[in-house]
Amino acid sequence: MAMLEVDNIDTYYGNIRALKGVSLSVDEGEIVTLIGANGAGKSTTLNTISGLLKPRRGGVYLDGEPIHELPPHVIVAKGISQSPEGRKVFSRLTVMENLEMGAFTRTDKAGIARDLERVFTLFPRLKERANQVGGTLSGGEQQMLSMGRALMARPRVLLLDEPSMGLAPILVESIFETIQEINREGTTILLVEQNALMALSIAHRGYVLQTGEIVLHDTAENLQKNEMVRKAYLGEE
């Protein structure tokens, strides 16, 4: 049984059908990437998993248990947290307060303290900026803060939405190295990423989403060799 399973979901914005029978799975310990063009439905998929959107049909399951009817904070408590597209840090709160907000469903003070140290180890810049207001951080620092905040929920499955967006190439490499480190430490990851080449270089498997439908699923290695993927997403002629 997959740890996370999305089963034939249709998600709508009003009368517009954004997801059309999307199914995917993520096994424990994997990095799975979801690639596709802007507007393909990648963020909609993550927001449906995290409970921000409700599917009109189909379901989302964590360890076989349906979660698609649950409110977002309960889904976080069950082990799924998200670093959203655009980072969405709390701009008027300090770095430390942002991180504490990530642990809002938890009461284990000792565990929270350990996870805070883990975040500071992964992102030393955040420790240096602990008392700085989130809105004054650079784009790269805000991305670190968004990921750190999501990790403070101690997720079993981490949803990452466009972590490289707007970052300089050297920072992109650093963020992706950190994603791999988070995975090595035991966190399962579902990664949405515009930079398909980087995403496929660290993922175990991948899905290709086009206009709300999954059109391809394979190992990351095979997707990098696929002619359609190479032309459409890897910039090859």
mmCIF file of N, CA and C in Angstrom, residues 104-206:
data_model
loop_
_atom_site.group_PDB
_atom_site.id
_atom_site.type_symbol
_atom_site.label_atom_id
_atom_site.label_comp_id
_atom_site.label_asym_id
_atom_site.label_seq_id
_atom_site.Cartn_x
_atom_site.Cartn_y
_atom_site.Cartn_z
ATOM 1 N N PHE A 104 2.118 24.437 15.109
ATOM 2 C CA PHE A 104 0.914 24.828 15.877
ATOM 3 C C PHE A 104 0.032 23.652 16.267
ATOM 4 N N THR A 105 0.142 22.513 15.571
ATOM 5 C CA THR A 105 -0.690 21.356 15.930
ATOM 6 C C THR A 105 -0.045 20.498 17.008
ATOM 7 N N ARG A 106 1.180 20.835 17.429
ATOM 8 C CA ARG A 106 1.943 19.973 18.332
ATOM 9 C C ARG A 106 1.972 20.520 19.758
ATOM 10 N N THR A 107 2.136 19.614 20.708
ATOM 11 C CA THR A 107 2.244 19.999 22.119
ATOM 12 C C THR A 107 3.515 19.451 22.773
ATOM 13 N N ASP A 108 4.305 18.667 22.014
ATOM 14 C CA ASP A 108 5.511 18.038 22.576
ATOM 15 C C ASP A 108 6.675 19.023 22.531
ATOM 16 N N LYS A 109 6.871 19.755 23.622
ATOM 17 C CA LYS A 109 7.852 20.849 23.636
ATOM 18 C C LYS A 109 9.271 20.362 23.350
ATOM 19 N N ALA A 110 9.631 19.216 23.892
ATOM 20 C CA ALA A 110 10.987 18.704 23.668
ATOM 21 C C ALA A 110 11.185 18.355 22.198
ATOM 22 N N GLY A 111 10.172 17.733 21.604
ATOM 23 C CA GLY A 111 10.242 17.381 20.183
ATOM 24 C C GLY A 111 10.296 18.613 19.299
ATOM 25 N N ILE A 112 9.528 19.636 19.648
ATOM 26 C CA ILE A 112 9.538 20.890 18.887
ATOM 27 C C ILE A 112 10.934 21.518 18.948
ATOM 28 N N ALA A 113 11.543 21.513 20.121
ATOM 29 C CA ALA A 113 12.889 22.077 20.280
ATOM 30 C C ALA A 113 13.904 21.315 19.424
ATOM 31 N N ARG A 114 13.785 19.978 19.379
ATOM 32 C CA ARG A 114 14.700 19.173 18.551
ATOM 33 C C ARG A 114 14.506 19.497 17.070
ATOM 34 N N ASP A 115 13.248 19.629 16.667
ATOM 35 C CA ASP A 115 12.983 19.914 15.257
ATOM 36 C C ASP A 115 13.425 21.318 14.872
ATOM 37 N N LEU A 116 13.363 22.248 15.812
ATOM 38 C CA LEU A 116 13.860 23.596 15.553
ATOM 39 C C LEU A 116 15.368 23.553 15.293
ATOM 40 N N GLU A 117 16.076 22.771 16.091
ATOM 41 C CA GLU A 117 17.519 22.627 15.868
ATOM 42 C C GLU A 117 17.803 21.947 14.535
ATOM 43 N N ARG A 118 16.960 20.985 14.180
ATOM 44 C CA ARG A 118 17.116 20.305 12.884
ATOM 45 C C ARG A 118 16.965 21.308 11.736
ATOM 46 N N VAL A 119 15.956 22.178 11.831
ATOM 47 C CA VAL A 119 15.739 23.190 10.794
ATOM 48 C C VAL A 119 16.934 24.136 10.722
ATOM 49 N N PHE A 120 17.464 24.539 11.880
ATOM 50 C CA PHE A 120 18.617 25.443 11.897
ATOM 51 C C PHE A 120 19.877 24.763 11.358
ATOM 52 N N THR A 121 19.949 23.443 11.520
ATOM 53 C CA THR A 121 21.078 22.698 10.940
ATOM 54 C C THR A 121 20.955 22.636 9.427
ATOM 55 N N LEU A 122 19.739 22.398 8.936
ATOM 56 C CA LEU A 122 19.500 22.352 7.488
ATOM 57 C C LEU A 122 19.672 23.729 6.854
ATOM 58 N N PHE A 123 19.222 24.754 7.572
ATOM 59 C CA PHE A 123 19.236 26.119 7.044
ATOM 60 C C PHE A 123 19.923 27.055 8.054
ATOM 61 N N PRO A 124 21.260 27.040 8.114
ATOM 62 C CA PRO A 124 21.965 27.877 9.103
ATOM 63 C C PRO A 124 21.622 29.362 8.985
ATOM 64 N N ARG A 125 21.272 29.817 7.771
ATOM 65 C CA ARG A 125 20.922 31.219 7.571
ATOM 66 C C ARG A 125 19.732 31.623 8.423
ATOM 67 N N LEU A 126 18.808 30.692 8.625
ATOM 68 C CA LEU A 126 17.621 31.015 9.425
ATOM 69 C C LEU A 126 17.989 31.256 10.884
ATOM 70 N N LYS A 127 18.991 30.535 11.375
ATOM 71 C CA LYS A 127 19.418 30.752 12.763
ATOM 72 C C LYS A 127 20.007 32.157 12.913
ATOM 73 N N GLU A 128 20.756 32.572 11.883
ATOM 74 C CA GLU A 128 21.340 33.916 11.912
ATOM 75 C C GLU A 128 20.248 34.989 11.869
ATOM 76 N N ARG A 129 19.130 34.664 11.232
ATOM 77 C CA ARG A 129 18.054 35.637 11.017
ATOM 78 C C ARG A 129 16.869 35.410 11.965
ATOM 79 N N ALA A 130 17.072 34.671 13.029
ATOM 80 C CA ALA A 130 15.959 34.211 13.875
ATOM 81 C C ALA A 130 15.029 35.332 14.332
ATOM 82 N N ASN A 131 15.582 36.497 14.600
ATOM 83 C CA ASN A 131 14.763 37.607 15.106
ATOM 84 C C ASN A 131 14.390 38.620 14.031
ATOM 85 N N GLN A 132 14.715 38.290 12.783
ATOM 86 C CA GLN A 132 14.394 39.197 11.677
ATOM 87 C C GLN A 132 12.973 38.939 11.192
ATOM 88 N N VAL A 133 12.290 39.991 10.770
ATOM 89 C CA VAL A 133 10.917 39.867 10.290
ATOM 90 C C VAL A 133 10.916 39.176 8.919
ATOM 91 N N GLY A 134 9.999 38.230 8.740
ATOM 92 C CA GLY A 134 9.968 37.394 7.542
ATOM 93 C C GLY A 134 9.908 38.168 6.239
ATOM 94 N N GLY A 135 9.163 39.262 6.232
ATOM 95 C CA GLY A 135 8.996 40.023 5.002
ATOM 96 C C GLY A 135 10.246 40.727 4.535
ATOM 97 N N THR A 136 11.266 40.825 5.372
ATOM 98 C CA THR A 136 12.503 41.510 4.996
ATOM 99 C C THR A 136 13.583 40.539 4.516
ATOM 100 N N LEU A 137 13.285 39.244 4.496
ATOM 101 C CA LEU A 137 14.255 38.259 4.027
ATOM 102 C C LEU A 137 14.354 38.277 2.504
ATOM 103 N N SER A 138 15.478 37.790 1.986
ATOM 104 C CA SER A 138 15.617 37.617 0.536
ATOM 105 C C SER A 138 14.717 36.473 0.073
ATOM 106 N N GLY A 139 14.560 36.355 -1.244
ATOM 107 C CA GLY A 139 13.725 35.279 -1.793
ATOM 108 C C GLY A 139 14.205 33.902 -1.386
ATOM 109 N N GLY A 140 15.534 33.709 -1.435
ATOM 110 C CA GLY A 140 16.085 32.415 -1.044
ATOM 111 C C GLY A 140 15.859 32.119 0.423
ATOM 112 N N GLU A 141 16.023 33.139 1.262
ATOM 113 C CA GLU A 141 15.806 32.956 2.698
ATOM 114 C C GLU A 141 14.334 32.678 3.000
ATOM 115 N N GLN A 142 13.438 33.334 2.269
ATOM 116 C CA GLN A 142 12.015 33.062 2.461
ATOM 117 C C GLN A 142 11.664 31.634 2.052
ATOM 118 N N GLN A 143 12.329 31.128 1.001
ATOM 119 C CA GLN A 143 12.091 29.736 0.602
ATOM 120 C C GLN A 143 12.569 28.790 1.700
ATOM 121 N N MET A 144 13.730 29.063 2.267
ATOM 122 C CA MET A 144 14.221 28.251 3.381
ATOM 123 C C MET A 144 13.237 28.290 4.547
ATOM 124 N N LEU A 145 12.703 29.470 4.817
ATOM 125 C CA LEU A 145 11.768 29.627 5.933
ATOM 126 C C LEU A 145 10.468 28.878 5.670
ATOM 127 N N SER A 146 9.982 28.940 4.437
ATOM 128 C CA SER A 146 8.756 28.219 4.084
ATOM 129 C C SER A 146 8.929 26.713 4.264
ATOM 130 N N MET A 147 10.074 26.195 3.813
ATOM 131 C CA MET A 147 10.346 24.764 3.970
ATOM 132 C C MET A 147 10.555 24.411 5.432
ATOM 133 N N GLY A 148 11.289 25.266 6.154
ATOM 134 C CA GLY A 148 11.511 25.020 7.578
ATOM 135 C C GLY A 148 10.214 25.020 8.362
ATOM 136 N N ARG A 149 9.344 25.958 8.049
ATOM 137 C CA ARG A 149 8.036 26.030 8.722
ATOM 138 C C ARG A 149 7.239 24.743 8.488
ATOM 139 N N ALA A 150 7.254 24.241 7.245
ATOM 140 C CA ALA A 150 6.548 22.988 6.943
ATOM 141 C C ALA A 150 7.153 21.816 7.703
ATOM 142 N N LEU A 151 8.474 21.808 7.846
ATOM 143 C CA LEU A 151 9.141 20.718 8.571
ATOM 144 C C LEU A 151 8.837 20.737 10.061
ATOM 145 N N MET A 152 8.501 21.910 10.599
ATOM 146 C CA MET A 152 8.205 22.007 12.029
ATOM 147 C C MET A 152 6.937 21.247 12.418
ATOM 148 N N ALA A 153 6.125 20.883 11.441
ATOM 149 C CA ALA A 153 4.963 20.040 11.718
ATOM 150 C C ALA A 153 5.363 18.565 11.845
ATOM 151 N N ARG A 154 6.646 18.290 11.641
ATOM 152 C CA ARG A 154 7.184 16.923 11.602
ATOM 153 C C ARG A 154 6.350 16.047 10.647
ATOM 154 N N PRO A 155 6.314 16.419 9.378
ATOM 155 C CA PRO A 155 5.478 15.662 8.432
ATOM 156 C C PRO A 155 6.080 14.320 8.072
ATOM 157 N N ARG A 156 5.203 13.388 7.796
ATOM 158 C CA ARG A 156 5.635 12.140 7.170
ATOM 159 C C ARG A 156 5.726 12.327 5.668
ATOM 160 N N VAL A 157 4.851 13.186 5.131
ATOM 161 C CA VAL A 157 4.879 13.529 3.706
ATOM 162 C C VAL A 157 4.981 15.049 3.594
ATOM 163 N N LEU A 158 6.028 15.513 2.914
ATOM 164 C CA LEU A 158 6.241 16.947 2.708
ATOM 165 C C LEU A 158 5.871 17.284 1.268
ATOM 166 N N LEU A 159 4.956 18.239 1.102
ATOM 167 C CA LEU A 159 4.552 18.715 -0.220
ATOM 168 C C LEU A 159 5.321 19.999 -0.515
ATOM 169 N N LEU A 160 6.077 19.990 -1.594
ATOM 170 C CA LEU A 160 6.872 21.167 -1.969
ATOM 171 C C LEU A 160 6.361 21.707 -3.298
ATOM 172 N N ASP A 161 5.933 22.973 -3.306
ATOM 173 C CA ASP A 161 5.354 23.577 -4.503
ATOM 174 C C ASP A 161 6.290 24.662 -5.029
ATOM 175 N N GLU A 162 6.978 24.339 -6.131
ATOM 176 C CA GLU A 162 7.874 25.268 -6.828
ATOM 177 C C GLU A 162 8.954 25.862 -5.906
ATOM 178 N N PRO A 163 9.757 25.020 -5.253
ATOM 179 C CA PRO A 163 10.765 25.564 -4.325
ATOM 180 C C PRO A 163 11.853 26.382 -4.995
ATOM 181 N N SER A 164 12.066 26.216 -6.320
ATOM 182 C CA SER A 164 13.159 26.952 -6.973
ATOM 183 C C SER A 164 12.695 28.243 -7.638
ATOM 184 N N MET A 165 11.395 28.531 -7.574
ATOM 185 C CA MET A 165 10.864 29.665 -8.326
ATOM 186 C C MET A 165 11.532 30.983 -7.935
ATOM 187 N N GLY A 166 12.080 31.670 -8.936
ATOM 188 C CA GLY A 166 12.644 32.994 -8.721
ATOM 189 C C GLY A 166 13.998 33.021 -8.046
ATOM 190 N N LEU A 167 14.623 31.878 -7.881
ATOM 191 C CA LEU A 167 15.909 31.839 -7.178
ATOM 192 C C LEU A 167 17.077 31.805 -8.153
ATOM 193 N N ALA A 168 18.204 32.362 -7.736
ATOM 194 C CA ALA A 168 19.426 32.299 -8.533
ATOM 195 C C ALA A 168 19.886 30.845 -8.642
ATOM 196 N N PRO A 169 20.551 30.486 -9.764
ATOM 197 C CA PRO A 169 20.952 29.084 -9.981
ATOM 198 C C PRO A 169 21.730 28.465 -8.822
ATOM 199 N N ILE A 170 22.634 29.224 -8.196
ATOM 200 C CA ILE A 170 23.425 28.652 -7.095
ATOM 201 C C ILE A 170 22.534 28.329 -5.899
ATOM 202 N N LEU A 171 21.496 29.138 -5.676
ATOM 203 C CA LEU A 171 20.557 28.863 -4.586
ATOM 204 C C LEU A 171 19.671 27.678 -4.912
ATOM 205 N N VAL A 172 19.326 27.536 -6.195
ATOM 206 C CA VAL A 172 18.510 26.387 -6.623
ATOM 207 C C VAL A 172 19.230 25.091 -6.284
ATOM 208 N N GLU A 173 20.517 25.029 -6.603
ATOM 209 C CA GLU A 173 21.297 23.826 -6.293
ATOM 210 C C GLU A 173 21.291 23.547 -4.796
ATOM 211 N N SER A 174 21.456 24.595 -4.006
ATOM 212 C CA SER A 174 21.475 24.440 -2.555
ATOM 213 C C SER A 174 20.136 23.924 -2.029
ATOM 214 N N ILE A 175 19.041 24.482 -2.536
ATOM 215 C CA ILE A 175 17.703 24.047 -2.099
ATOM 216 C C ILE A 175 17.475 22.582 -2.453
ATOM 217 N N PHE A 176 17.892 22.173 -3.647
ATOM 218 C CA PHE A 176 17.673 20.787 -4.057
ATOM 219 C C PHE A 176 18.555 19.817 -3.266
ATOM 220 N N GLU A 177 19.749 20.240 -2.925
ATOM 221 C CA GLU A 177 20.588 19.405 -2.048
ATOM 222 C C GLU A 177 19.920 19.230 -0.687
ATOM 223 N N THR A 178 19.285 20.291 -0.199
ATOM 224 C CA THR A 178 18.604 20.209 1.092
ATOM 225 C C THR A 178 17.378 19.291 0.997
ATOM 226 N N ILE A 179 16.664 19.348 -0.122
ATOM 227 C CA ILE A 179 15.515 18.449 -0.317
ATOM 228 C C ILE A 179 15.972 16.995 -0.234
ATOM 229 N N GLN A 180 17.101 16.695 -0.859
ATOM 230 C CA GLN A 180 17.630 15.328 -0.795
ATOM 231 C C GLN A 180 18.014 14.949 0.636
ATOM 232 N N GLU A 181 18.587 15.894 1.367
ATOM 233 C CA GLU A 181 18.972 15.633 2.759
ATOM 234 C C GLU A 181 17.738 15.362 3.619
ATOM 235 N N ILE A 182 16.686 16.151 3.418
ATOM 236 C CA ILE A 182 15.434 15.947 4.159
ATOM 237 C C ILE A 182 14.893 14.554 3.876
ATOM 238 N N ASN A 183 14.966 14.132 2.620
ATOM 239 C CA ASN A 183 14.505 12.804 2.235
ATOM 240 C C ASN A 183 15.368 11.709 2.860
ATOM 241 N N ARG A 184 16.674 11.897 2.855
ATOM 242 C CA ARG A 184 17.577 10.895 3.461
ATOM 243 C C ARG A 184 17.299 10.731 4.948
ATOM 244 N N GLU A 185 16.845 11.808 5.587
ATOM 245 C CA GLU A 185 16.543 11.741 7.019
ATOM 246 C C GLU A 185 15.202 11.067 7.298
ATOM 247 N N GLY A 186 14.477 10.695 6.245
ATOM 248 C CA GLY A 186 13.282 9.881 6.450
ATOM 249 C C GLY A 186 11.955 10.498 6.051
ATOM 250 N N THR A 187 11.968 11.704 5.475
ATOM 251 C CA THR A 187 10.709 12.343 5.089
ATOM 252 C C THR A 187 10.394 12.038 3.627
ATOM 253 N N THR A 188 9.196 11.555 3.389
ATOM 254 C CA THR A 188 8.711 11.296 2.036
ATOM 255 C C THR A 188 8.304 12.624 1.401
ATOM 256 N N ILE A 189 8.595 12.787 0.094
ATOM 257 C CA ILE A 189 8.401 14.091 -0.550
ATOM 258 C C ILE A 189 7.634 13.970 -1.861
ATOM 259 N N LEU A 190 6.639 14.841 -2.017
ATOM 260 C CA LEU A 190 5.978 15.037 -3.313
ATOM 261 C C LEU A 190 6.337 16.444 -3.768
ATOM 262 N N LEU A 191 7.037 16.524 -4.883
ATOM 263 C CA LEU A 191 7.654 17.769 -5.347
ATOM 264 C C LEU A 191 7.009 18.240 -6.646
ATOM 265 N N VAL A 192 6.462 19.451 -6.614
ATOM 266 C CA VAL A 192 5.995 20.125 -7.826
ATOM 267 C C VAL A 192 7.064 21.129 -8.209
ATOM 268 N N GLU A 193 7.498 21.089 -9.479
ATOM 269 C CA GLU A 193 8.646 21.916 -9.834
ATOM 270 C C GLU A 193 8.635 22.243 -11.331
ATOM 271 N N GLN A 194 8.779 23.532 -11.627
ATOM 272 C CA GLN A 194 8.855 23.991 -13.021
ATOM 273 C C GLN A 194 10.164 23.554 -13.666
ATOM 274 N N ASN A 195 11.230 23.499 -12.861
ATOM 275 C CA ASN A 195 12.545 23.090 -13.356
ATOM 276 C C ASN A 195 12.583 21.561 -13.415
ATOM 277 N N ALA A 196 12.068 21.039 -14.522
ATOM 278 C CA ALA A 196 11.892 19.585 -14.636
ATOM 279 C C ALA A 196 13.220 18.839 -14.574
ATOM 280 N N LEU A 197 14.258 19.426 -15.145
ATOM 281 C CA LEU A 197 15.550 18.745 -15.154
ATOM 282 C C LEU A 197 16.071 18.545 -13.736
ATOM 283 N N MET A 198 15.995 19.597 -12.908
ATOM 284 C CA MET A 198 16.436 19.477 -11.519
ATOM 285 C C MET A 198 15.563 18.498 -10.749
ATOM 286 N N ALA A 199 14.249 18.588 -10.971
ATOM 287 C CA ALA A 199 13.327 17.716 -10.244
ATOM 288 C C ALA A 199 13.590 16.250 -10.565
ATOM 289 N N LEU A 200 13.753 15.948 -11.847
ATOM 290 C CA LEU A 200 13.973 14.559 -12.246
ATOM 291 C C LEU A 200 15.355 14.055 -11.825
ATOM 292 N N SER A 201 16.294 14.976 -11.597
ATOM 293 C CA SER A 201 17.646 14.559 -11.193
ATOM 294 C C SER A 201 17.681 14.049 -9.756
ATOM 295 N N ILE A 202 16.677 14.435 -8.922
ATOM 296 C CA ILE A 202 16.691 13.980 -7.526
ATOM 297 C C ILE A 202 15.534 13.039 -7.205
ATOM 298 N N ALA A 203 14.530 12.950 -8.095
ATOM 299 C CA ALA A 203 13.337 12.143 -7.804
ATOM 300 C C ALA A 203 13.565 10.664 -8.114
ATOM 301 N N HIS A 204 12.747 9.832 -7.477
ATOM 302 C CA HIS A 204 12.736 8.405 -7.800
ATOM 303 C C HIS A 204 11.782 8.125 -8.959
ATOM 304 N N ARG A 205 10.620 8.762 -8.898
ATOM 305 C CA ARG A 205 9.616 8.590 -9.954
ATOM 306 C C ARG A 205 9.007 9.952 -10.287
ATOM 307 N N GLY A 206 8.304 9.992 -11.414
ATOM 308 C CA GLY A 206 7.670 11.244 -11.786
ATOM 309 C C GLY A 206 6.373 11.028 -12.545
#
